[in-house]
CSV table of C-alpha atoms and ligand atoms in Angstrom, one decimal:
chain,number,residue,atom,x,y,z
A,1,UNK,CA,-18.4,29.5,49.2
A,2,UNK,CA,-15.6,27.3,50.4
A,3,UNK,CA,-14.7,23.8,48.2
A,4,UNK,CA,-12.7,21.3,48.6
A,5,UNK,CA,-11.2,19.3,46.0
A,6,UNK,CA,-10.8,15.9,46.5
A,7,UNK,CA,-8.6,13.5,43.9
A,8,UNK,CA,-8.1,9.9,45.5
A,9,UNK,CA,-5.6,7.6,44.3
A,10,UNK,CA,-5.5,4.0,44.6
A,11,UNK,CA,-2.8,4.9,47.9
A,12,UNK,CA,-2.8,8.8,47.8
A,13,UNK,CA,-5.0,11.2,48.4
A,14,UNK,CA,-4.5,15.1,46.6
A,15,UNK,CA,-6.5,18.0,47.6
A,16,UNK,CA,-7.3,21.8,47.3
A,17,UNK,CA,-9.5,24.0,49.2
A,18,UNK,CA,-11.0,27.3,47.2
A,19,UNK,CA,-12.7,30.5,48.1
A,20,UNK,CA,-14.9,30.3,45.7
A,21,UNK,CA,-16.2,34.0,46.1
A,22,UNK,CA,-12.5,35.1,44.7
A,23,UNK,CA,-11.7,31.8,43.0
A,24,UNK,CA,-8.1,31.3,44.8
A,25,UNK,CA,-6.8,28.3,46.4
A,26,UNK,CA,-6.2,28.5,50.0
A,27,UNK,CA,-4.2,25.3,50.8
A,28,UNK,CA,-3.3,22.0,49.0
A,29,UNK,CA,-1.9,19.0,50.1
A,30,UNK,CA,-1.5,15.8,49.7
A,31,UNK,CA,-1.6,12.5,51.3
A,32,UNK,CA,0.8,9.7,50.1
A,33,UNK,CA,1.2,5.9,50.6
A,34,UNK,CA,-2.4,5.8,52.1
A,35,UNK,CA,-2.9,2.1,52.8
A,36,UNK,CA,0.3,0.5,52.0
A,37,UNK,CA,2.0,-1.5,54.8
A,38,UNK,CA,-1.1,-0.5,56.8
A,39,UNK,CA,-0.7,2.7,56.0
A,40,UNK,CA,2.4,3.1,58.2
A,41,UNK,CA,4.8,5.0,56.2
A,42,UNK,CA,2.1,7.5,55.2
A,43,UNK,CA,2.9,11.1,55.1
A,44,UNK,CA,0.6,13.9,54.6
A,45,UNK,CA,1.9,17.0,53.0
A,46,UNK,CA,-0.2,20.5,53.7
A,47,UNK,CA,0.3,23.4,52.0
A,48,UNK,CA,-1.3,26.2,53.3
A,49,UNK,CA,-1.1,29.5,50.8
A,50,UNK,CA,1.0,32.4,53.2
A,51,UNK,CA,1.8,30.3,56.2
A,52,UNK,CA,4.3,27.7,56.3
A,53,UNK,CA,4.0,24.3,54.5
A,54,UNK,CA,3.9,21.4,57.1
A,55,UNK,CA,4.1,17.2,57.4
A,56,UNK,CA,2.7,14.8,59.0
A,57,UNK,CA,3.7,11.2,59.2
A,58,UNK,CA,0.9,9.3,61.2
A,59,UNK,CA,-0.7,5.6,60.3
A,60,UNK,CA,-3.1,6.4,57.4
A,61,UNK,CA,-4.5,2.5,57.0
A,62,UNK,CA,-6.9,3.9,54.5
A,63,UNK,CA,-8.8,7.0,52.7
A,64,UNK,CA,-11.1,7.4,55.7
A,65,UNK,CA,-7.9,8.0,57.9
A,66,UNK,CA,-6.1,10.4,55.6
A,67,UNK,CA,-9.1,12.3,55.2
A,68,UNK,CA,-9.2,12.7,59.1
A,69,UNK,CA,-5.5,14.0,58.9
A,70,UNK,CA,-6.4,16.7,55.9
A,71,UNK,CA,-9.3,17.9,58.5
A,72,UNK,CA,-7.1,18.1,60.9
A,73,UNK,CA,-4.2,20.0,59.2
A,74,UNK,CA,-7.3,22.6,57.7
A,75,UNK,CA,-8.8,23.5,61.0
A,76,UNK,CA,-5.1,23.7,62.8
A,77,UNK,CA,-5.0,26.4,65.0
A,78,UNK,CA,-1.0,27.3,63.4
A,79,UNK,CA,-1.4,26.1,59.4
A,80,UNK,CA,-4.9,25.8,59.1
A,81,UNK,CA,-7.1,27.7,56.7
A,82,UNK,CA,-10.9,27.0,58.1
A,83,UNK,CA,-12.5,27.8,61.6
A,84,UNK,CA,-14.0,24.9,60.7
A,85,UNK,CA,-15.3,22.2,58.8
A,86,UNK,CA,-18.4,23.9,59.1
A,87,UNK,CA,-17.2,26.5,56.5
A,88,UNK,CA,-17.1,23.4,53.7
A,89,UNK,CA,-20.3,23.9,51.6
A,90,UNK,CA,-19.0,21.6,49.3
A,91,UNK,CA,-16.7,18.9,47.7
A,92,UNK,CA,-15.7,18.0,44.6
A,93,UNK,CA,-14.4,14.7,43.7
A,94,UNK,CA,-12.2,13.7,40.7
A,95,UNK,CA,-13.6,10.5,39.3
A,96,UNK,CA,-11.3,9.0,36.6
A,97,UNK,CA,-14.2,6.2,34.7
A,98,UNK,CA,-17.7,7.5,34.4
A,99,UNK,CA,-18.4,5.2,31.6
A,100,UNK,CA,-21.3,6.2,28.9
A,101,UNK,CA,-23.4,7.0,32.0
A,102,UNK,CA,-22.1,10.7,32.4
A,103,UNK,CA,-21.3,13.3,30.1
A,104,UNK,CA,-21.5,16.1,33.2
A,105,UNK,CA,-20.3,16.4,36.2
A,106,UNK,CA,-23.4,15.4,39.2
A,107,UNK,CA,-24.2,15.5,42.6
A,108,UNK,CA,-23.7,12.3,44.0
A,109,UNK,CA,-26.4,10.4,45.8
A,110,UNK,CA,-27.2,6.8,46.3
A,111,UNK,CA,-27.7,6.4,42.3
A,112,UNK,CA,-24.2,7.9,41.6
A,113,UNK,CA,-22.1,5.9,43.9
A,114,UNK,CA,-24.1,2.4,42.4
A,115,UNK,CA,-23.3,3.9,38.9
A,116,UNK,CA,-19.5,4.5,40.2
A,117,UNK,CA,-19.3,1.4,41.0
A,118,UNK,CA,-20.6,-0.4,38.1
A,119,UNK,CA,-17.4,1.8,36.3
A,120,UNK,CA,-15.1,-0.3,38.7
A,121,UNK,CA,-15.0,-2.7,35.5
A,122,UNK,CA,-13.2,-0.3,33.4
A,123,UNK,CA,-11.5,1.8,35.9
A,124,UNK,CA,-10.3,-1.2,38.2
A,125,UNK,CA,-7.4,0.7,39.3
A,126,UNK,CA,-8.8,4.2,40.1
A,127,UNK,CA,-12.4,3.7,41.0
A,128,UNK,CA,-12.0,2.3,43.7
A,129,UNK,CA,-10.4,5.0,45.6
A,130,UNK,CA,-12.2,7.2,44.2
A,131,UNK,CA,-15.2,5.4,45.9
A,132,UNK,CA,-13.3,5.7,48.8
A,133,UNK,CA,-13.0,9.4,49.1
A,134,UNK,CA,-16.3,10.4,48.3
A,135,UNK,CA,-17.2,7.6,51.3
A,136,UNK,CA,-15.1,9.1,53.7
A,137,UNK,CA,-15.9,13.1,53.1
A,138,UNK,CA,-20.0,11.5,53.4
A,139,UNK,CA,-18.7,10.0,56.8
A,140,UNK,CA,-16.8,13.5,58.1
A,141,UNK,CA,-18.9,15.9,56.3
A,142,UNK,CA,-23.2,14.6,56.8
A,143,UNK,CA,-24.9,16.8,55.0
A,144,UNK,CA,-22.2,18.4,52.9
A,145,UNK,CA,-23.4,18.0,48.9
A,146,UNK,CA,-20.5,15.9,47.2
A,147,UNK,CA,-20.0,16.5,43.3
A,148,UNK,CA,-18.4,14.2,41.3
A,149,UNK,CA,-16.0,15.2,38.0
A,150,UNK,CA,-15.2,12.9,35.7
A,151,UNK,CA,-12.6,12.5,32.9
A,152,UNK,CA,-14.6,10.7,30.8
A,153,UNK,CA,-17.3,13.5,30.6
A,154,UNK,CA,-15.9,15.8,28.2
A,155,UNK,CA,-15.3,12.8,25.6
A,156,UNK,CA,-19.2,11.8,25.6
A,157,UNK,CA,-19.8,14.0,22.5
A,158,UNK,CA,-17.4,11.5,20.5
A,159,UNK,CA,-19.4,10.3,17.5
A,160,UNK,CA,-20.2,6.7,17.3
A,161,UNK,CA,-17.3,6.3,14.3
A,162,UNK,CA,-14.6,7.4,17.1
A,163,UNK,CA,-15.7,5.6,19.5
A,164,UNK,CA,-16.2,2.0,18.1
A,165,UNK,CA,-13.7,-0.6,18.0
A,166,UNK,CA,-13.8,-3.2,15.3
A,167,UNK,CA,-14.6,-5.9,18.0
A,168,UNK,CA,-18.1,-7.8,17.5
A,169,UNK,CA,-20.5,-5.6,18.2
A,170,UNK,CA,-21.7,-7.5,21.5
A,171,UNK,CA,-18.7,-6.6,23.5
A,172,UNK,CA,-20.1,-2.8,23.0
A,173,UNK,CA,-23.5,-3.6,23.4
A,174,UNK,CA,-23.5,-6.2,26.7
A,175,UNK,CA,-19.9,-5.1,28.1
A,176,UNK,CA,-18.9,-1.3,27.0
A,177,UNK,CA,-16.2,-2.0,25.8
A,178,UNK,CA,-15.8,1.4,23.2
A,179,UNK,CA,-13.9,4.3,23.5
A,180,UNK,CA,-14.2,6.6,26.1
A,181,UNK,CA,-11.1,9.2,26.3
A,182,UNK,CA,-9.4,10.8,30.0
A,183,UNK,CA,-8.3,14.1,30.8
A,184,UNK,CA,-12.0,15.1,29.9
A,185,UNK,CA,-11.4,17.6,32.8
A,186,UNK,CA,-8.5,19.2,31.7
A,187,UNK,CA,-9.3,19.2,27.7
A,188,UNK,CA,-12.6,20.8,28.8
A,189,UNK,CA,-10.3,23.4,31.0
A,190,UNK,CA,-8.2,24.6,28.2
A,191,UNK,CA,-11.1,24.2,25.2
A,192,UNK,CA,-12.8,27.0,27.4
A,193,UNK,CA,-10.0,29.2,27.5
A,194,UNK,CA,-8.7,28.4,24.2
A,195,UNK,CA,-12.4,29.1,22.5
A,196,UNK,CA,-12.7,32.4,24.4
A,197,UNK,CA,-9.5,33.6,22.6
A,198,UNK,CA,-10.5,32.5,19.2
A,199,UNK,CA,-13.6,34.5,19.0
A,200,UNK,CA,-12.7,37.1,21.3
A,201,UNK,CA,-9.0,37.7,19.8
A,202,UNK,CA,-8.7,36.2,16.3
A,203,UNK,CA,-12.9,36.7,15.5
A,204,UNK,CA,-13.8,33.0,15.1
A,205,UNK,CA,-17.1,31.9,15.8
A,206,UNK,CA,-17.1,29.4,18.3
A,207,UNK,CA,-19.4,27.3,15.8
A,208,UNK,CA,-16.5,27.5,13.2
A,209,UNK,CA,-13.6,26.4,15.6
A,210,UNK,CA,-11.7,23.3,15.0
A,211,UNK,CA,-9.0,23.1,18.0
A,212,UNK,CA,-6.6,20.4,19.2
A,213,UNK,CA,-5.5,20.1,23.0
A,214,UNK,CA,-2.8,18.3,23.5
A,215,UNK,CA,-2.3,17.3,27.2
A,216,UNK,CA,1.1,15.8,27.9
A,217,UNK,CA,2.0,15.0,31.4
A,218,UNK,CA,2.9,11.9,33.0
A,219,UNK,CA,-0.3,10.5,31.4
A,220,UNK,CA,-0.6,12.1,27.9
A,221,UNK,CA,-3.6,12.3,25.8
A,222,UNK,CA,-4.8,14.7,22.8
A,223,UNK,CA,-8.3,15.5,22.2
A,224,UNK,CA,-9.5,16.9,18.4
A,225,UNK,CA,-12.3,20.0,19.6
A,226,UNK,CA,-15.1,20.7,17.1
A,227,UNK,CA,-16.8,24.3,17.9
A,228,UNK,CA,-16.2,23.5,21.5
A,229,UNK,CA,-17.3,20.0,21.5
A,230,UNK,CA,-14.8,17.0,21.4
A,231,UNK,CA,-15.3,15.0,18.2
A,232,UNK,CA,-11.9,12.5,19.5
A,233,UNK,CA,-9.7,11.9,21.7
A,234,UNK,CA,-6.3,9.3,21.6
A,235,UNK,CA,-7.2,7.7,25.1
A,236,UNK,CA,-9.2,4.4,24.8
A,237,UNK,CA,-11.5,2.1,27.1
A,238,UNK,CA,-8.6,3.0,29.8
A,239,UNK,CA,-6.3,5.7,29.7
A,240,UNK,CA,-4.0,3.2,27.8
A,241,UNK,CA,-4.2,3.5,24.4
A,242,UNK,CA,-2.6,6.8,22.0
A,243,UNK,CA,0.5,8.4,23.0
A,244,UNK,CA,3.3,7.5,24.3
A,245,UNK,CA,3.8,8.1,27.6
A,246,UNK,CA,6.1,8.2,30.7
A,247,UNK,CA,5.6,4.6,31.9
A,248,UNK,CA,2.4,3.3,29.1
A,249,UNK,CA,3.3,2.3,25.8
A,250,UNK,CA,0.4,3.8,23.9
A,251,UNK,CA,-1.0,2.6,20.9
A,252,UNK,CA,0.7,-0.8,19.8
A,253,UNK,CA,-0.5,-3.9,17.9
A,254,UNK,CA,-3.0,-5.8,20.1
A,255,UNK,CA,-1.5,-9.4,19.3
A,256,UNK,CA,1.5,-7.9,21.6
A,257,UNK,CA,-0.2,-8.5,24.8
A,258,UNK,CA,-1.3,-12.1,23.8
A,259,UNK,CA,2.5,-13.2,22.2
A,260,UNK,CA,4.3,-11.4,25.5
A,261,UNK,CA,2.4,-13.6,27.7
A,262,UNK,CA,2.8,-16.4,26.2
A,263,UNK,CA,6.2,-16.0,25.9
A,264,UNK,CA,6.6,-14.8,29.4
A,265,UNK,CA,4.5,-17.1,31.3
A,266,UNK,CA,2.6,-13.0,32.3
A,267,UNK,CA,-0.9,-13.5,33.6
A,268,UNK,CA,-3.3,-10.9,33.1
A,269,UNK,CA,-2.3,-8.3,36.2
A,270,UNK,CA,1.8,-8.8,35.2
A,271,UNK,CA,1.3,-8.3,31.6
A,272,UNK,CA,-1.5,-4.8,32.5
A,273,UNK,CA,1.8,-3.9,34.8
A,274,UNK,CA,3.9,-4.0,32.1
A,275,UNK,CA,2.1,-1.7,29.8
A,276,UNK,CA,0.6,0.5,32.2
A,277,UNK,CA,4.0,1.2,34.8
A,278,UNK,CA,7.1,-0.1,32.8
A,279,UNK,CA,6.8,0.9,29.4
A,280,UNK,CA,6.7,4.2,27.6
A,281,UNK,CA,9.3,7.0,28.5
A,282,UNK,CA,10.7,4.4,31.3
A,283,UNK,CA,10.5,1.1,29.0
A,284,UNK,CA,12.3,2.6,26.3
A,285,UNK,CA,14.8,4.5,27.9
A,286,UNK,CA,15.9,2.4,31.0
A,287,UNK,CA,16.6,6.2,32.5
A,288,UNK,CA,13.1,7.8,33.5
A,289,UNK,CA,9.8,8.1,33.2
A,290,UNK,CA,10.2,12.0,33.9
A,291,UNK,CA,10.8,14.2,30.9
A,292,UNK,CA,13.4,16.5,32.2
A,293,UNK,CA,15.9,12.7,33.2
A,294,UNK,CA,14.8,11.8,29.7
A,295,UNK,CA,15.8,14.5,27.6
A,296,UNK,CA,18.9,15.8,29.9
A,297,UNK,CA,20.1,11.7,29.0
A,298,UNK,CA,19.0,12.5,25.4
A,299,UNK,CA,21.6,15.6,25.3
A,300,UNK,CA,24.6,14.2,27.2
A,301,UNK,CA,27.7,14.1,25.7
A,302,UNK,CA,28.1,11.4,24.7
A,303,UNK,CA,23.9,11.2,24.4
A,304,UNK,CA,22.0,8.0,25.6
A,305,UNK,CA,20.8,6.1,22.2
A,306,UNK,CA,17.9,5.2,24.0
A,307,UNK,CA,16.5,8.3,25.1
A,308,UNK,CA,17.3,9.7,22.0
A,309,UNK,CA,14.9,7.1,20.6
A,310,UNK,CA,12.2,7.9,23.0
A,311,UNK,CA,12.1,11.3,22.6
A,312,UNK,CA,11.9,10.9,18.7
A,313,UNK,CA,8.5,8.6,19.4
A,314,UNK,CA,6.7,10.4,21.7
A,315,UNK,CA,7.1,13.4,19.3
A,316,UNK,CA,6.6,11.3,16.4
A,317,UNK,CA,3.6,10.1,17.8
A,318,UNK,CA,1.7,13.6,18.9
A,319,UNK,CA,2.7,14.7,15.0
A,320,UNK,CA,1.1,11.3,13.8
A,321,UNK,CA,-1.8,12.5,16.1
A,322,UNK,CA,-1.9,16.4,14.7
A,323,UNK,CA,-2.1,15.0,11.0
A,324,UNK,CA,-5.2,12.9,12.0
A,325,UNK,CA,-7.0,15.6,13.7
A,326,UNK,CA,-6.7,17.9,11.4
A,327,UNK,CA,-8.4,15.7,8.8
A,328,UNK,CA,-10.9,14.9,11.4
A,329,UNK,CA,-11.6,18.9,12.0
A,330,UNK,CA,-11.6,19.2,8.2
A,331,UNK,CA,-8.5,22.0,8.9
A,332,UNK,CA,-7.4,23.6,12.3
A,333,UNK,CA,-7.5,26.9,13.9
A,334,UNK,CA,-5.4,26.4,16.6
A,335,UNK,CA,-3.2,24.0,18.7
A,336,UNK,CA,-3.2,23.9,22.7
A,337,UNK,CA,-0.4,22.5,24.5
A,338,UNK,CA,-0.9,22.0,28.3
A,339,UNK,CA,0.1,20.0,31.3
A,340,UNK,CA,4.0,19.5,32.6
A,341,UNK,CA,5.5,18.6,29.2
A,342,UNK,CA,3.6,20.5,26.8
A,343,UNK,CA,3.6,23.8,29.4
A,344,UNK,CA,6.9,23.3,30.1
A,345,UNK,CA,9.3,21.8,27.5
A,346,UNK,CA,9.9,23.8,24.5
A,347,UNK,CA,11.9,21.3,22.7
A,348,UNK,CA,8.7,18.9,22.4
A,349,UNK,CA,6.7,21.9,21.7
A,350,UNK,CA,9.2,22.5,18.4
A,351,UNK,CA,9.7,18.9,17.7
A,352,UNK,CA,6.3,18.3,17.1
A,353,UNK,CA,5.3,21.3,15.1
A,354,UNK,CA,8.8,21.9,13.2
A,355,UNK,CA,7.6,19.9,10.2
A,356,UNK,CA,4.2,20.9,9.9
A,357,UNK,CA,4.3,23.9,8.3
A,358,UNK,CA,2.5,22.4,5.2
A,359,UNK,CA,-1.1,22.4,8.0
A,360,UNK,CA,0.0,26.2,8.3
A,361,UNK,CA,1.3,25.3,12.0
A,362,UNK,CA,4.8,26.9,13.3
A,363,UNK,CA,6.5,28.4,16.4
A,364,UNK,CA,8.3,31.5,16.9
A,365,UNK,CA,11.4,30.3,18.7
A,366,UNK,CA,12.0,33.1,20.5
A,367,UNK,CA,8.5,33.1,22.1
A,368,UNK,CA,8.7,29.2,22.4
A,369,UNK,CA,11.8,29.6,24.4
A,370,UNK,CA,11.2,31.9,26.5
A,371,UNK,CA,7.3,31.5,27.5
A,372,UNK,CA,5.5,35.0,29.0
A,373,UNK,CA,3.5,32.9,32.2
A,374,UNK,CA,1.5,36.7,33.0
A,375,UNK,CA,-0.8,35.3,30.4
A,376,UNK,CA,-3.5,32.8,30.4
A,377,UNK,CA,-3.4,32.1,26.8
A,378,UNK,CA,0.5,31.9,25.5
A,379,UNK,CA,0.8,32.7,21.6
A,380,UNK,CA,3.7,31.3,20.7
A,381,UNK,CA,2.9,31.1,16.6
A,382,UNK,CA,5.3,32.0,14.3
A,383,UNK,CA,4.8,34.9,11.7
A,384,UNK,CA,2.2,34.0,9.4
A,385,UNK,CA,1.3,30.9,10.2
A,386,UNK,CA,-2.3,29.9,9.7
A,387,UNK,CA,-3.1,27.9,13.2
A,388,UNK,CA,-2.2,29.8,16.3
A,389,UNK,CA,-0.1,27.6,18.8
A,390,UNK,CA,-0.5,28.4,22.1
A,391,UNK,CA,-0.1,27.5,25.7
A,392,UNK,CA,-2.6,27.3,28.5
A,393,UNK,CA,-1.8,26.1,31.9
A,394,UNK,CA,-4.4,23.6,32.9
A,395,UNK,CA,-6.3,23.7,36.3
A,396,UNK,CA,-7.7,20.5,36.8
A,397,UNK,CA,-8.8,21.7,40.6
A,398,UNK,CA,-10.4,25.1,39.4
A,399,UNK,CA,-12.9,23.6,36.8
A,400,UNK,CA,-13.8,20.7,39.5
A,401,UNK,CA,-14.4,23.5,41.9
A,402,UNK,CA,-16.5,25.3,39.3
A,403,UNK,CA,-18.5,22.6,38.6
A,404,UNK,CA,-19.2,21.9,42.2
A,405,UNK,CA,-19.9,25.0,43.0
A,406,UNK,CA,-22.7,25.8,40.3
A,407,UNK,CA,-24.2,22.3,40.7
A,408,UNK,CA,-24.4,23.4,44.8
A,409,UNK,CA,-25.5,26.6,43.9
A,410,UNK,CA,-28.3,25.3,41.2
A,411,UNK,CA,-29.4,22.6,43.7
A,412,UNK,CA,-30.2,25.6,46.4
A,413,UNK,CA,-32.3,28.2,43.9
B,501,ADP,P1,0.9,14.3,36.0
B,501,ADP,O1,0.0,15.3,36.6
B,501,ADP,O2,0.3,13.5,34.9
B,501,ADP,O3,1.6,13.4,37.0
B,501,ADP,P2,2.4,16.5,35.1
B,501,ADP,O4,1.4,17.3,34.3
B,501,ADP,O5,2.9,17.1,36.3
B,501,ADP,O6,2.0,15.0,35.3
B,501,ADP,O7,3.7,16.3,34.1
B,501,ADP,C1,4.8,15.6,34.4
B,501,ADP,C2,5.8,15.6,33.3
B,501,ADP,O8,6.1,17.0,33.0
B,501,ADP,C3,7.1,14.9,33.6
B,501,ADP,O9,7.5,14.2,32.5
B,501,ADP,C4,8.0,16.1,33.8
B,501,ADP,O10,9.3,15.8,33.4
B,501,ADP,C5,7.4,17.2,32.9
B,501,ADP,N1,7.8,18.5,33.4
B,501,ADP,C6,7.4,19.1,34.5
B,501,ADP,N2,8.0,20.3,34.7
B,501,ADP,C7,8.9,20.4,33.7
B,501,ADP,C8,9.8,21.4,33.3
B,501,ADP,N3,10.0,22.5,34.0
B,501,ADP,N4,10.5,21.2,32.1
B,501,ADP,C9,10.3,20.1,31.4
B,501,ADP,N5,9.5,19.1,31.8
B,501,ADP,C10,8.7,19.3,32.9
């Protein structure tokens, strides 16, 4: 069975075709600046696996177009990967906001796309264009059974004390306005692997597990895992709130947002800009929002006081984090670290568990340092520590392929 993956951005558009017979990718691409100017500086960027990558700069004026242009660049006679569009059975979309309405991922109909856009609310900036995608792919694809995948679903098994802000209870009740988490696709991608490896390596039951996941990309979020089941996460009513990030400030006072605007003269949009584009790694530092600029400024000689600073709170604040969960758990049994930062940068990966030895965590710097990728679970623990820490590359694109392809597949027995 052939899928497509499909992850619209408010002026982008990502994908990834899979055989799903073998499970391997066979192209991916992406589509930027979709809409912007009229979409006349778009580019389209196709990568087809074993034949050369390829670009296309054509007018994409919106989602609709670009998805024309990733047909096209599929079913090209020189970089293509299909015959044809016939040989899609299925796509799978990347919904960011799903609300309280959907703990799974579901095959969209007429009931889906009314409950998407009832989300628009609380995913004003990502909805929408998530809308978008699925509309187009209907339009080029009649017939083809769309799935959607949303990060919100994995969170939906949040008690009721995690989720609940100390707001009068009507704003829950009439407007949603609770908790709901992100990243639900790639916390649930990495709780699978990770609980596979407990039972199967170190003899946990799943029932017993308590696991943390710590995703940190560009968007950075940790999630505290109860026998499989997520029991918190640091990502609020928008993906906002916890951790600092590389351009969102993270948690803060709320009073902030009220005293900078008034101070400012901000309205609602400039102040949401603010927090959401110009703040965390980029705010602080005045460097970057990307870790690598951040920490190469943090170790220059002489180093940048600033991005000193901002390394020490966006570790501070994942430790902050670890010492919550684990009291949430009731104890840990191991810690996941995923996505570009925490699969990639060994410093944040030591910085954040140096000093919690007392929880029984530690890394062996040797194997922290030097990380052995042939795996799909990386134990990087040191000696005699209580907690395994490992590493496990996410796959955001796999588990929304997997999902669509057993919701197809249940929909045709
Ligand atoms: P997103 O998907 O949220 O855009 P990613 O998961 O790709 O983000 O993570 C981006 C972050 O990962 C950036 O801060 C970047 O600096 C960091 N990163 C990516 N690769 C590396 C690397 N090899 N070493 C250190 N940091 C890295």
């Amino acid at each position: 069975m052939i899928v497509l993956v499909i992850n619209c951005g408010s002026s982008s558009l990502k994908y990834q075709v899979y055989d799903m017979s073998t499970e391997t990718a066979l192209a991916d691409g992406l589509a930027d600046r979709v809409g912007i100017n009229n979409g006349t500086q778009a580019i389209l960027k196709h990568r087809p696996v074993g034949k050369p990558a390829f670009e296309v700069e054509e007018p994409m004026a919106d989602h609709t177009a670009a998805v024309k242009h990733v047909f096209a660049a599929l079913t090209d006679p020189e970089h293509g990967v299909l015959k044809s569009l016939s040989d899609i059975a299925a796509v799978g979309h990347r919904v960011l906001h799903g609300g309280a309405k959907f703990s799974a991922s579901v095959l969209v109909d007429d009931d889906v796309i009314q409950a998407i856009k009832e989300c628009i609310v609380l995913g004003p900036l990502h909805n929408p264009g998530n809308l978008q995608g699925i509309q187009a792919c209907a339009k080029a694809l009649p017939g083809v059974p769309q799935v959607a995948v949303f990060d919100t679903a994995f969170h939906q098994t949040m008690p009721q004390h995690a989720f609940l802000y100390g707001v009068p209870w009507e704003y829950y009740v009439e407007h949603n306005i609770r908790r709901y988490g992100f990243h639900g696709t790639s916390h649930r991608y990495v709780t699978l692997k990770a609980t596979q490896w407990l039972r199967d390596v170190k003899g946990i039951p799943v029932e017993d597990q308590r696991v943390v996941t710590c995703h940190l990309g560009n968007g950075a979020s940790m999630a505290a895992v109860k026998a499989g089941k997520c029991i918190d996460t640091s990502m609020g009513l928008t993906p906002q709130e916890g951790l600092l990030m590389g351009t969102r400030a993270g948690d803060m006072d709320p009073a902030i947002v009220g005293i900078i605007m008034q101070m400012k003269g901000y309205d609602p949009q400039r102040i949401d800009t603010l927090l959401n584009k110009e703040s965390g790694l980029l705010g602080l530092t005045g460097v970057s929002s990307d870790m690598r600029d951040v920490k190469a400024a943090a170790l220059a000689d002489p180093p940048n006081s600033r991005a000193v600073a901002a390394l020490e709170v966006f570790c501070y604040r994942i430790v902050k984090y670890f010492g919550a969960y684990a009291a949430a758990l009731g104890g840990l049994d191991a810690i996941v670290f995923t996505a570009g930062i925490g699969e990639n940068e060994p410093m944040v990966r030591e910085r954040t568990t140096g000093k919690l030895g007392f929880l029984g965590i530690g890394v062996d710097p040797a194997k922290n340092a030097k990380v052995d990728k042939s795996q799909d679970v990386i134990d990087i623990s040191a000696e005699g520590t209580t907690v395994s820490t490992v590493i496990i590359p996410t796959n955001e694109e796999l588990m929304i392929a997997r999902d669509t392809a057993e919701i197809v597949a249940e929909k045709s027995v």
